Tab-separated table of C-alpha atoms and ligand atoms in Angstrom:
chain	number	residue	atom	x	y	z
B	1	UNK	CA	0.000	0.000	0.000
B	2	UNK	CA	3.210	2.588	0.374
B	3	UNK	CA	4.564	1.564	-2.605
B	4	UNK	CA	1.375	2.486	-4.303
B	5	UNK	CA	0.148	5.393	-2.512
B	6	UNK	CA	4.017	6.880	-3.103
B	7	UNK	CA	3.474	6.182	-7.091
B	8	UNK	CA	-0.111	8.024	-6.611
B	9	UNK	CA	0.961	11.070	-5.573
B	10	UNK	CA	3.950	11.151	-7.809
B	11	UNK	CA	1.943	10.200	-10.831
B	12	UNK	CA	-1.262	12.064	-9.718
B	13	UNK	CA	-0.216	14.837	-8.322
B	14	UNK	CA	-3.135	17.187	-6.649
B	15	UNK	CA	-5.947	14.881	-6.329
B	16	UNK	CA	-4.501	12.338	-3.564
B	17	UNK	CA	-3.287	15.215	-1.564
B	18	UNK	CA	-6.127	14.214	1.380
B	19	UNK	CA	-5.055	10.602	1.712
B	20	UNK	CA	-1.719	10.892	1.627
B	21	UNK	CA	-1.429	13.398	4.222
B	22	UNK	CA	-4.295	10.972	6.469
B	23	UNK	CA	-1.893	7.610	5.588
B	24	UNK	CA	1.501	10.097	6.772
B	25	UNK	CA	-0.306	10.151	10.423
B	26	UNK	CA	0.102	6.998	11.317
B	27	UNK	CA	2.077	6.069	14.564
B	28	UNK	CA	5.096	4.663	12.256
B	29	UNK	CA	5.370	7.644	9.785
B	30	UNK	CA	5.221	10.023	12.713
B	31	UNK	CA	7.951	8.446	14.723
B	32	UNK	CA	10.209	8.384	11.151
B	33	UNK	CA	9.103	11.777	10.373
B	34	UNK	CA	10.410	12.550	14.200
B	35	UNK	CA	13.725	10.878	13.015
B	36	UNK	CA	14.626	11.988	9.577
B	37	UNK	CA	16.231	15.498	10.822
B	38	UNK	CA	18.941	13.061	13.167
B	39	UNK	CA	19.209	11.093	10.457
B	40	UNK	CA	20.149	13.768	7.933
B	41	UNK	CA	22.694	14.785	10.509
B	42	UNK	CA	23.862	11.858	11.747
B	43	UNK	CA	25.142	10.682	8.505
B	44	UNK	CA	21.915	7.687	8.382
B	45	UNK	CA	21.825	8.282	4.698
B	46	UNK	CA	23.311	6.705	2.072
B	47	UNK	CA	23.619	6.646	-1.676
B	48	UNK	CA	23.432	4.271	-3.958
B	49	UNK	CA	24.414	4.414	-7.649
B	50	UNK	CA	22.518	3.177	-10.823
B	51	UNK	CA	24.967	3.043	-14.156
B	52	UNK	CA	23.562	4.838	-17.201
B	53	UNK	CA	24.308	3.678	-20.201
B	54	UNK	CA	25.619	5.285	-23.343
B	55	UNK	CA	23.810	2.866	-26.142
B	56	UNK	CA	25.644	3.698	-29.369
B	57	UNK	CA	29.181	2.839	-27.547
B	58	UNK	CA	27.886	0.554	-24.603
B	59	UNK	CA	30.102	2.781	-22.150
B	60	UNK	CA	29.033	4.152	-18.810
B	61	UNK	CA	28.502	7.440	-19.007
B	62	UNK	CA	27.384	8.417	-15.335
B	63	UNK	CA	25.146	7.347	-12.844
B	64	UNK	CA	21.905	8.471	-10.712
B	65	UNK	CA	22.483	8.937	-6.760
B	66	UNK	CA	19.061	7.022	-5.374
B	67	UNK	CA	18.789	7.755	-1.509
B	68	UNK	CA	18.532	5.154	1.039
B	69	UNK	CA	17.986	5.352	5.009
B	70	UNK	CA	20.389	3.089	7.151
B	71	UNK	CA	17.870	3.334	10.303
B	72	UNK	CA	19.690	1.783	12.907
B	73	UNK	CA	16.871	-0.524	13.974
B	74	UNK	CA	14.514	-0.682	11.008
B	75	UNK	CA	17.363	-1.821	8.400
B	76	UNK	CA	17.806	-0.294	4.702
B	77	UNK	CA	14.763	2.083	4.332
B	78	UNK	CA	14.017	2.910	0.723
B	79	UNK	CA	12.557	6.197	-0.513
B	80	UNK	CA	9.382	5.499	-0.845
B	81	UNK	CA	9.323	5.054	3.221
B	82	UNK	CA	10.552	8.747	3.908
B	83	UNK	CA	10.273	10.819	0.551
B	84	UNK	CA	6.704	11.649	0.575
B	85	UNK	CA	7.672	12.459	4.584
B	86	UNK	CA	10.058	14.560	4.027
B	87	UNK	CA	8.360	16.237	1.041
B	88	UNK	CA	5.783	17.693	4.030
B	89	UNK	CA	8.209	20.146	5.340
B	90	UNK	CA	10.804	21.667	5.517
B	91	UNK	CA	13.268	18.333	5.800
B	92	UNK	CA	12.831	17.915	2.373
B	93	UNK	CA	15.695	20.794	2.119
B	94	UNK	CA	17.723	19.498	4.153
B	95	UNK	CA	17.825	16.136	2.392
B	96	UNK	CA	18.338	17.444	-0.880
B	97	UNK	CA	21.419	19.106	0.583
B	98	UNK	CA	22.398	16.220	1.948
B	99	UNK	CA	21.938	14.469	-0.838
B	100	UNK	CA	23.728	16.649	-3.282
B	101	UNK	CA	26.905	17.141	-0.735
B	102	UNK	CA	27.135	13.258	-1.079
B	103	UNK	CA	26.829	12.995	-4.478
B	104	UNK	CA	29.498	15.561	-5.608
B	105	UNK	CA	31.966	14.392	-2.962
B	106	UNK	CA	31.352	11.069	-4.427
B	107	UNK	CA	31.983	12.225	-7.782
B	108	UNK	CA	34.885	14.320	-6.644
B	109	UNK	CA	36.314	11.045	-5.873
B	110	UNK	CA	35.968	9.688	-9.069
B	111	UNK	CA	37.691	12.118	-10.877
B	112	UNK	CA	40.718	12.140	-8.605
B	113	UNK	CA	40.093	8.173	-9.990
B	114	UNK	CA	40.417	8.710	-13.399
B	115	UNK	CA	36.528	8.638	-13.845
B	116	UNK	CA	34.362	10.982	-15.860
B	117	UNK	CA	31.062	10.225	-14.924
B	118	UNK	CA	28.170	12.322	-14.278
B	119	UNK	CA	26.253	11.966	-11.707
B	120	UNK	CA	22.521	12.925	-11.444
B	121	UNK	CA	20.181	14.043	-8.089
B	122	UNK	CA	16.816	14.271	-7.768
B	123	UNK	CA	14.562	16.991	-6.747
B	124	UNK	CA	11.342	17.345	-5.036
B	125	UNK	CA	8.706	19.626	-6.148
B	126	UNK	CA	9.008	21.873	-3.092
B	127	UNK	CA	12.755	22.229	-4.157
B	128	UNK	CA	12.070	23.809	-6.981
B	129	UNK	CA	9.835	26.986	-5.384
B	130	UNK	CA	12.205	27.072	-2.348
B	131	UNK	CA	15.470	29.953	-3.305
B	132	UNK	CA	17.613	28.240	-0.970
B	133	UNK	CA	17.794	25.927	-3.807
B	134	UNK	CA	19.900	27.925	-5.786
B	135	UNK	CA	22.375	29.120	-2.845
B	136	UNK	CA	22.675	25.617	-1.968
B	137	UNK	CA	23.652	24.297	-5.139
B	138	UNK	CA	26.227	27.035	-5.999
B	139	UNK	CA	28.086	26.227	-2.980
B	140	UNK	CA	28.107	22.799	-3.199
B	141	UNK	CA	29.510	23.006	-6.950
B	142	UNK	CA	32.464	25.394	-5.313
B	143	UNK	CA	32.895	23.064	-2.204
B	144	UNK	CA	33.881	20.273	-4.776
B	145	UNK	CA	35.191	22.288	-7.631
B	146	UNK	CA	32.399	20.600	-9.727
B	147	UNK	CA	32.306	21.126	-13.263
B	148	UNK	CA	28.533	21.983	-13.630
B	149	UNK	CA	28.254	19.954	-16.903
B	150	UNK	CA	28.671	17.218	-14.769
B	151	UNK	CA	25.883	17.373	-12.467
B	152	UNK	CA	22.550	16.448	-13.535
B	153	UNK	CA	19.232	17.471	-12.200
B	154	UNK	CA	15.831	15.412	-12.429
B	155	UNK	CA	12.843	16.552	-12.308
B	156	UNK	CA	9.418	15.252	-12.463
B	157	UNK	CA	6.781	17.047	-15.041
B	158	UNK	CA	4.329	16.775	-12.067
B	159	UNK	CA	6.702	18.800	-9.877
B	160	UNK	CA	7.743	21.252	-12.614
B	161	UNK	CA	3.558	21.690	-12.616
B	162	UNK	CA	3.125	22.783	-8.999
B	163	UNK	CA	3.809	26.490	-10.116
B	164	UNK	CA	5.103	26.508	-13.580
B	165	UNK	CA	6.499	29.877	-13.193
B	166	UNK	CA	8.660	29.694	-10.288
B	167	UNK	CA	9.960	26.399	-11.984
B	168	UNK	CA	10.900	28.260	-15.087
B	169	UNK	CA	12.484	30.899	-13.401
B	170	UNK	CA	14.824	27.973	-11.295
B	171	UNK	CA	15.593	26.370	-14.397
B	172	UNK	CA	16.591	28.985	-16.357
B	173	UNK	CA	19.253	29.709	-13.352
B	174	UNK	CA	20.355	26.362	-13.193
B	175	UNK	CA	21.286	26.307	-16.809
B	176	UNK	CA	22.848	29.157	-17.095
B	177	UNK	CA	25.242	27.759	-14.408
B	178	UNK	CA	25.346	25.401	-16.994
B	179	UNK	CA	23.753	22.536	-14.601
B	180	UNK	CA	21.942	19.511	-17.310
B	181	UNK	CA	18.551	18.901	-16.673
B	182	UNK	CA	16.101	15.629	-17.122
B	183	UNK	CA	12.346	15.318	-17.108
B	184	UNK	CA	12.179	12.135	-15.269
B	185	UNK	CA	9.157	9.719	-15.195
B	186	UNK	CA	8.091	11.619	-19.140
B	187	UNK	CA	4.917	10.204	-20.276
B	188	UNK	CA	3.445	10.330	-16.625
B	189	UNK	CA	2.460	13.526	-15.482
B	190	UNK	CA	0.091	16.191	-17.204
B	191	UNK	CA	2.518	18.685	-18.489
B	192	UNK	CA	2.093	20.049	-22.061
B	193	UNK	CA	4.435	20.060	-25.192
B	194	UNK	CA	4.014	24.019	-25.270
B	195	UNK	CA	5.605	24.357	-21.820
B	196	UNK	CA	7.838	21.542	-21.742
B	197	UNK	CA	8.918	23.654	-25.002
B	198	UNK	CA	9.879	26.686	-22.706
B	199	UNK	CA	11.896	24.782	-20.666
B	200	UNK	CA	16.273	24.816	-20.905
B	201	UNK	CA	16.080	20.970	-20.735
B	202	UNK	CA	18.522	18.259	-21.580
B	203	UNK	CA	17.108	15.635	-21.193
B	204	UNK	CA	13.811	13.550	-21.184
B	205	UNK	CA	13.819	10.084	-18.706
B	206	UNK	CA	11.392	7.851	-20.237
B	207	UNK	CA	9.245	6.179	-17.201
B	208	UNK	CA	9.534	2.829	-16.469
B	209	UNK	CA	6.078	1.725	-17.085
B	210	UNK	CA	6.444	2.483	-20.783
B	211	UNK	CA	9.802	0.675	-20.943
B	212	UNK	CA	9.478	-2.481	-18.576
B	213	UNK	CA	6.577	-4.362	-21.030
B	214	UNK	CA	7.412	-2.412	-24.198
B	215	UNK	CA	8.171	-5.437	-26.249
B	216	UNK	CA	4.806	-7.740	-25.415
B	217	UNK	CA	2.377	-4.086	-25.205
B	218	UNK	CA	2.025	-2.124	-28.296
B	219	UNK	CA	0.636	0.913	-27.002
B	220	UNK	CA	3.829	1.213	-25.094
B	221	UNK	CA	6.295	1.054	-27.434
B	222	UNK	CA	4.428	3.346	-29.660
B	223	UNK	CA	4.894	5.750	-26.699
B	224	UNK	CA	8.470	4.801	-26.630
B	225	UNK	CA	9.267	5.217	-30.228
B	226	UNK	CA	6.896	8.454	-29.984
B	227	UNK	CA	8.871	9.389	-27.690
B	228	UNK	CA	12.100	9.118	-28.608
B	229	UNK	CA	11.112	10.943	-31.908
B	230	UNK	CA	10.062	13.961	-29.771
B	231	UNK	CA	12.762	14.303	-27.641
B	232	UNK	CA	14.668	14.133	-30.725
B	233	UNK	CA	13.148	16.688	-32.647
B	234	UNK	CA	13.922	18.834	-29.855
B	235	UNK	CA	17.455	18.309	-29.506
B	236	UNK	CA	17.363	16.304	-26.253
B	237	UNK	CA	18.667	13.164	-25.805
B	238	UNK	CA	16.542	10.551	-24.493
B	239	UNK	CA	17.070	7.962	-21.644
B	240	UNK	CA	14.800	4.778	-20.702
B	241	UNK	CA	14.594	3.956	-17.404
B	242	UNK	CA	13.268	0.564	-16.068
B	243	UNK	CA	15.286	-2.076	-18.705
B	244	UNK	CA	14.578	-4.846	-17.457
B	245	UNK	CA	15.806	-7.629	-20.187
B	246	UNK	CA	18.571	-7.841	-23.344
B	247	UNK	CA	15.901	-8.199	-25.900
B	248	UNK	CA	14.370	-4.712	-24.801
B	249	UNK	CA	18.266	-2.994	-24.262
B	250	UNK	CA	18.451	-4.251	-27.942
B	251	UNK	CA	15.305	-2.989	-28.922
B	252	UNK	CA	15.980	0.882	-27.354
B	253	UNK	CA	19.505	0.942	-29.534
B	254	UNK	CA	17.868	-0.149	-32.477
B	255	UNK	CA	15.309	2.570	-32.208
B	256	UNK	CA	18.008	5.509	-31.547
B	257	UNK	CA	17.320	5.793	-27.838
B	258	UNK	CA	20.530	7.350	-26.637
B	259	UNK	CA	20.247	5.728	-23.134
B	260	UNK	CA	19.252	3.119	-20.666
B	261	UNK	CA	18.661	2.412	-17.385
B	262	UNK	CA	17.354	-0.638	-15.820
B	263	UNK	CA	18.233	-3.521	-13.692
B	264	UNK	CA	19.718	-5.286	-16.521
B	265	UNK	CA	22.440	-3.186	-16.628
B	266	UNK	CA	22.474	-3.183	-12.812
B	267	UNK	CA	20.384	-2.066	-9.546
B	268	UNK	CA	21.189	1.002	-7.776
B	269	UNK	CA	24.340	-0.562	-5.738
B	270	UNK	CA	26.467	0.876	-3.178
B	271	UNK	CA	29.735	2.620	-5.089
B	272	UNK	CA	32.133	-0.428	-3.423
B	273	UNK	CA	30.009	-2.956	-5.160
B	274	UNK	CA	29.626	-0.684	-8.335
B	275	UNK	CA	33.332	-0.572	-8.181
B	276	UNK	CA	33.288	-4.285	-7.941
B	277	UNK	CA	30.730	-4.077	-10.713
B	278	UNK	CA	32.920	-2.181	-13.201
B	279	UNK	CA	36.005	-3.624	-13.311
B	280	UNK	CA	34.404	-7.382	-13.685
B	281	UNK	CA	32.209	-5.360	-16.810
B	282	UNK	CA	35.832	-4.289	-18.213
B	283	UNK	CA	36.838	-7.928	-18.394
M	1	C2E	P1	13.033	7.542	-9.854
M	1	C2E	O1	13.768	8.852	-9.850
M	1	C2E	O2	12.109	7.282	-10.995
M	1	C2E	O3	14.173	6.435	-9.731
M	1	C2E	C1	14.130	5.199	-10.359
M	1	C2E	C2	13.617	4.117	-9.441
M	1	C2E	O4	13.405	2.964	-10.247
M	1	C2E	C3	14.618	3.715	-8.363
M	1	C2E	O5	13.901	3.295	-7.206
M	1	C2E	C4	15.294	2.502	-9.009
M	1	C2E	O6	15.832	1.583	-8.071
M	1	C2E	C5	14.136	1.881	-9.738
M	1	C2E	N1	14.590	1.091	-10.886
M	1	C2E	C6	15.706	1.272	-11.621
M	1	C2E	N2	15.793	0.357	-12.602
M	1	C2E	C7	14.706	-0.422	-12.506
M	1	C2E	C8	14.229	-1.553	-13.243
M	1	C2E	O7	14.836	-2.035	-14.190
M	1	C2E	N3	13.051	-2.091	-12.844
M	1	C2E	C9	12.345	-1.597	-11.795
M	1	C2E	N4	11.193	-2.184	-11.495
M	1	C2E	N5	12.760	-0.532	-11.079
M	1	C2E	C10	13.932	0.045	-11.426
M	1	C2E	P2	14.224	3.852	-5.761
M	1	C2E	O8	15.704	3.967	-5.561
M	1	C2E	O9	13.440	3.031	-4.801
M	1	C2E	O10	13.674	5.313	-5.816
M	1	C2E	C11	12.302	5.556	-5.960
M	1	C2E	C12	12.029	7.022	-6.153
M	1	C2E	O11	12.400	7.763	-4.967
M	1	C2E	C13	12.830	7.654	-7.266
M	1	C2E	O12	12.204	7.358	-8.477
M	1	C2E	C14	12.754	9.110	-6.873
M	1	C2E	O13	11.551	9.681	-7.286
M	1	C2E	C15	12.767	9.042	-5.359
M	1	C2E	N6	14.122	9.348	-4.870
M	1	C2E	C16	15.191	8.523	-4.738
M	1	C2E	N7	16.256	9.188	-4.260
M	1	C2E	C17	15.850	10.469	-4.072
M	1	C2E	C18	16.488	11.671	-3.610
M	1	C2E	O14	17.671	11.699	-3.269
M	1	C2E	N8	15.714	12.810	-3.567
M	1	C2E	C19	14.410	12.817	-3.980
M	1	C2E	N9	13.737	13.978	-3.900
M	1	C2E	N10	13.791	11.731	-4.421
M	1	C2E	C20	14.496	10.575	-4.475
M	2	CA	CA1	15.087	9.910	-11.174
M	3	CA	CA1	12.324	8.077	-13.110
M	4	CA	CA1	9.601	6.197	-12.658
């Protein structure tokens, strides 16, 4: 029931605004809610890394920090368990913070490695209306010397949606710090072609759900291929998320997608075992 009232709200945006703030009051999500501000503090979170795929070359071309909670007596916590809490208040800013400070020391890393990978973070809706956004992000590129190209920013259309205007004005600072930016989860939310067309975006992530049963549902890979056509026309590249099998990796490179994701390639994995990962890949 988390799992699906988390993909609700993400997908639906507005409408499921009344239960999901009744479901948040439950003894559990209070007492998590109550913890997430230690835990941002105490160093309880953790990121994990998902490879990205370059499909004309097959070479890793960066990854996507996904955020996971190391509660010290629940176990791994996944996003879905404290996003949509921390997305309530003010936390939410704090964990993006967090979340970006990790990711660019991580990447910092690599390239004192030898590694030239990007490395994307997502952001909430209430990110993109908040100005401490900005601040935050321009300090964190100088704390690691980051080359802004580098980082990349997701964003959901159903975030970008919340106020339109505000998110213009964000995004039009980010890339003129030259920061690249990613619809994420395309296809799912209500945004349309005429604003999307206003936007200084990169990049369009296409969701999962189109991808995962693309080759056995027609409507789906119509959306794909229509999608990848857009994006295209546009000048963006185009990433699928969600692969799930070789027959569909094969599929996306066939039809031009410049990208994929998916669990085929690997799940998000701590960067020892992507490390791990890599060098038995080189072989
Ligand atoms: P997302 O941005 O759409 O991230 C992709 C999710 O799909 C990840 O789940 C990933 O593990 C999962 N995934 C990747 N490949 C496959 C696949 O082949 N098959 C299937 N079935 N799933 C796949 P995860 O890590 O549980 O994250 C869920 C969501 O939580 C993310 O969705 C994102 O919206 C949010 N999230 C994660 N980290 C952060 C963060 O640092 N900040 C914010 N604001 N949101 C975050
Ligand atoms: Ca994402
Ligand atoms: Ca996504
Ligand atoms: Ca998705």
């Amino acid at each position: 029931a988390d799992v699906a009232m988390y993909e609700a709200k993400r997908r639906g945006g507005g409408v499921m605004i009344y239960q999901r703030e009744s479901d948040i009051h439950t003894p559990e999500r209070l007492a998590l809610m109550a913890e997430l501000g230690t835990a941002i503090r105490d160093d309880q979170l953790v990121l994990h890394f998902q490879p990205k795929v370059q499909l004309s070359t097959n070479k890793i071309i960066g990854f996507e920090a996904l955020v996971r909670w190391e509660h010290p007596f629940s176990g791994l916590l996944y996003p879905d368990k404290f996003i949509p809490l921390a997305e309530v208040s003010d936390a939410i800013h704090h964990l993006t913070e967090k979340v970006l400070d990790m990711a660019l020391a991580q990447q910092q890393q690599w390239r004192q490695q030898g590694y030239h990978f990007s490395v994307a973070v997502n952001l909430s809706a209430r990110n993109l209306i908040d100005d401490r956004c900005i601040v935050s992000l321009k300090q964190m590129l100088e704390k690691y010397q980051t080359p802004a190209g580098m980082l990349e920013l997701e964003l959901t259309e159903t975030a970008l949606m919340q106020d339109p205007d505000k998110a213009i004005e964000l995004l039009n600072q980010l890339s003129q710090l030259g920061i690249s930016l990613s619809i994420d989860d395309f296809g799912t939310g209500y945004s349309s072609l005429s604003y999307l067309r206003q936007l200084p975006i990169d990049t369009l992530k296409i969701d999962r759900d189109f991808v995962g049963e693309m080759l056995s549902n027609e409507q789906d890979i119509i959306i794909v291929r229509s999608t990848i056509n857009l994006g295209h026309n546009l000048s963006l590249k185009v990433v699928a998320e969600g692969v799930e099998d070789n027959n569909t990796l094969n599929a996306l490179g066939n039809m031009q997608c410049d990208i994929a994701q998916g669990y085929h390639i690997s799940k998000p994995l701590s960067w020892p075992d992507i490390e791990k990962w890599l060098s038995s890949r080189a072989k």
